[in-house]
XYZ file of C-alpha atoms in Angstrom:
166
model
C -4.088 27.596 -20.959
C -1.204 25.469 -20.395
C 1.818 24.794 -22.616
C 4.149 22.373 -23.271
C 7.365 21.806 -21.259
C 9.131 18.817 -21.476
C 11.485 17.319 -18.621
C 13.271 14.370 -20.092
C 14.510 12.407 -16.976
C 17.083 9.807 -16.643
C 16.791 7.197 -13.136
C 19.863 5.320 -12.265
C 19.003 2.226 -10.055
C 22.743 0.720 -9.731
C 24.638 -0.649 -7.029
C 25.907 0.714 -3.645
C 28.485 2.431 -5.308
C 27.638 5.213 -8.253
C 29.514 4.604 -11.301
C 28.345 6.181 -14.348
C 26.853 3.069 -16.276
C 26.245 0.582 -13.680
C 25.440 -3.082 -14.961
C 21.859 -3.040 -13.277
C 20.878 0.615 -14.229
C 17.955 1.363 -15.548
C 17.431 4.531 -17.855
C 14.537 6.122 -19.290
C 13.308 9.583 -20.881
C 9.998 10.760 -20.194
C 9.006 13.741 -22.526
C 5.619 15.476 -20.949
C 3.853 17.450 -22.579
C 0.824 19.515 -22.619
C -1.747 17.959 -24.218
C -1.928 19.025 -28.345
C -0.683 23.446 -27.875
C 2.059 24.346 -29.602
C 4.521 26.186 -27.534
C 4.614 30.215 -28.052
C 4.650 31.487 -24.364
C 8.350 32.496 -23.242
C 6.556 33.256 -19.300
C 8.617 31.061 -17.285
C 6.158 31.322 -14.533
C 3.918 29.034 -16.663
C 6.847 26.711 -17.647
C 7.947 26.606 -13.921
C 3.952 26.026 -12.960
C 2.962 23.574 -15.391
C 6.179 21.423 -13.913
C 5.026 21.669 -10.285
C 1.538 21.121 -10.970
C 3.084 17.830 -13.015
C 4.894 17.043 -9.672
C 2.673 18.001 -7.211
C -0.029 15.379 -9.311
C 2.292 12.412 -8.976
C 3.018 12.816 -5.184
C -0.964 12.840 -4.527
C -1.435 10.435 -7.226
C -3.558 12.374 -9.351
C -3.714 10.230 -12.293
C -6.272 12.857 -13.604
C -4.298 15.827 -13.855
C -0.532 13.620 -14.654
C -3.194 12.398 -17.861
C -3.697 15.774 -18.655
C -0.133 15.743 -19.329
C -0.193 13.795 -22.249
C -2.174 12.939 -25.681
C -3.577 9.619 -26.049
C -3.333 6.876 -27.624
C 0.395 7.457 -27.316
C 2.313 6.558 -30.983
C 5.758 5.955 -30.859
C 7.608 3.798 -33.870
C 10.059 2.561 -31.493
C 7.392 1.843 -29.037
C 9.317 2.811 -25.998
C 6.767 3.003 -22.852
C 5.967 -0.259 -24.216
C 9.700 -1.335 -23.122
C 8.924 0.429 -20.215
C 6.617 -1.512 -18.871
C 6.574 -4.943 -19.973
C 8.714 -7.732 -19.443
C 10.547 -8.832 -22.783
C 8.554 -12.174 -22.530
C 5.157 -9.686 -22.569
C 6.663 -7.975 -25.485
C 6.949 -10.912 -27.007
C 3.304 -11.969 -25.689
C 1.544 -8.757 -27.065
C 3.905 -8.804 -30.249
C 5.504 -5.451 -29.763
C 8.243 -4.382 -31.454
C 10.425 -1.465 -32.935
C 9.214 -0.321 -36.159
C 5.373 -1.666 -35.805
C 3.437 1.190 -33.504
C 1.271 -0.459 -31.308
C -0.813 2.192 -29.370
C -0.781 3.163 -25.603
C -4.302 4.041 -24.613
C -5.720 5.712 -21.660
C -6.594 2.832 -20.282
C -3.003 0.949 -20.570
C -1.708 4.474 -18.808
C -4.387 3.532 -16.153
C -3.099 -0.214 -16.158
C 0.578 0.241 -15.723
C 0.930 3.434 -13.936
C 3.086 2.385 -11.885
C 5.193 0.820 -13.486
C 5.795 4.566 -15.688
C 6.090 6.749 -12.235
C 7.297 3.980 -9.467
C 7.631 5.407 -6.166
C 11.629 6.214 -6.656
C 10.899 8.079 -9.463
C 7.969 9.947 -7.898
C 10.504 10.589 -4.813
C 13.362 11.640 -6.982
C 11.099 14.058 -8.626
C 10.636 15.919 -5.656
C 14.040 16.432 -4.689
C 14.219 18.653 -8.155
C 13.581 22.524 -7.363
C 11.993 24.231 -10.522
C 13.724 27.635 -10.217
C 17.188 25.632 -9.639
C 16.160 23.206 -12.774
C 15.083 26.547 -14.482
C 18.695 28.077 -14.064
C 21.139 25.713 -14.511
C 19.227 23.994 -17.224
C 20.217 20.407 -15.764
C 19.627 19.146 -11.984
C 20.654 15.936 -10.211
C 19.242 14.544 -7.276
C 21.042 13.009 -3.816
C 21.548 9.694 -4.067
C 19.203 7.271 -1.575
C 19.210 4.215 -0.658
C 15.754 1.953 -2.534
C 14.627 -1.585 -1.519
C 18.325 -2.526 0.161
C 21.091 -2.799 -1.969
C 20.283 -0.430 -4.699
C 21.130 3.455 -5.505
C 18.681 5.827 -6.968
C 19.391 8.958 -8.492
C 17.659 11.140 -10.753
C 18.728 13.482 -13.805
C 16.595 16.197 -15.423
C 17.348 18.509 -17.639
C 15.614 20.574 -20.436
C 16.675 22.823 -23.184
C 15.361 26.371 -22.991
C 15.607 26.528 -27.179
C 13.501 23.814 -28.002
C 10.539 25.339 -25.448
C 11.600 28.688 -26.706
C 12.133 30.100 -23.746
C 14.824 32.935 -22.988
């Protein structure tokens, strides 16, 4: 049985150039989890599995097993993979706002999944090496070049307290 890890990740799209909050950056943090266990194994083997099992799914595009990954509907009061993935005229379209949780089924994960793992996060992701992530607790990825003029770069980190391991 699997546990929980989580991997919040931040992708930078910016300009050329990296600067550390560049105009046309886009940020987001994913937290994954394991579907519904509470978290009481300290094996890092599972911890370092469960993340390149999560990886390995997204570069074969294995929406099955990335879905096992998380709980649905998805209930968030500030609604944030809605912001995600919609335009702000959709928002507006669909009525979503902060403070009003409007569910993200299964089949909205199916509709806009790629829109939550686009290919430069999917290729960022596998630039990350577990036991290095593992270690140092915080990773960053080269910098590459995506669709011409923009930068990507990806930042992961985790904190070994909160998934109680040691």
């Amino acid at each position: 049985m699997r546990n929980f890890f989580f991997l919040p990740v931040f992708l930078l799209i910016g300009s050329s150039s990296f600067c550390v909050s560049p105009p046309e950056s886009v940020a987001f943090v994913i937290t994954i989890q394991k579907s519904g266990h509470a978290i009481k194994d300290t094996n890092t083997k599972t911890w370092v599995n469960d993340f390149r099992t999560f990886r390995d799914a997204l570069y074969k595009n294995d929406t099955a097993a990335i879905k096992s990954f998380f709980k649905f509907p998805l209930l968030n009061k500030s609604n944030d993979i809605w912001y995600l993935v919609l335009t702000e005229k959709e928002l507006n379209t669909k009525k979503i706002s902060a403070g009003k949780i409007t569910p993200f089924t299964e089949k909205d994960f199916h509709h806009y999944y790629k829109k939550i793992f686009p290919a430069a996060f999917v290729k960022c992701l596998l630039k990350i090496k577990s036991d290095r992530l593992y270690r140092q607790e915080a990773v960053e990825t080269p910098e590459f070049k995506e669709g011409g003029a923009s930068t990507v770069k990806m930042y992961a980190a985790f904190d070994k307290k909160k998934i109680h391991l040691h």
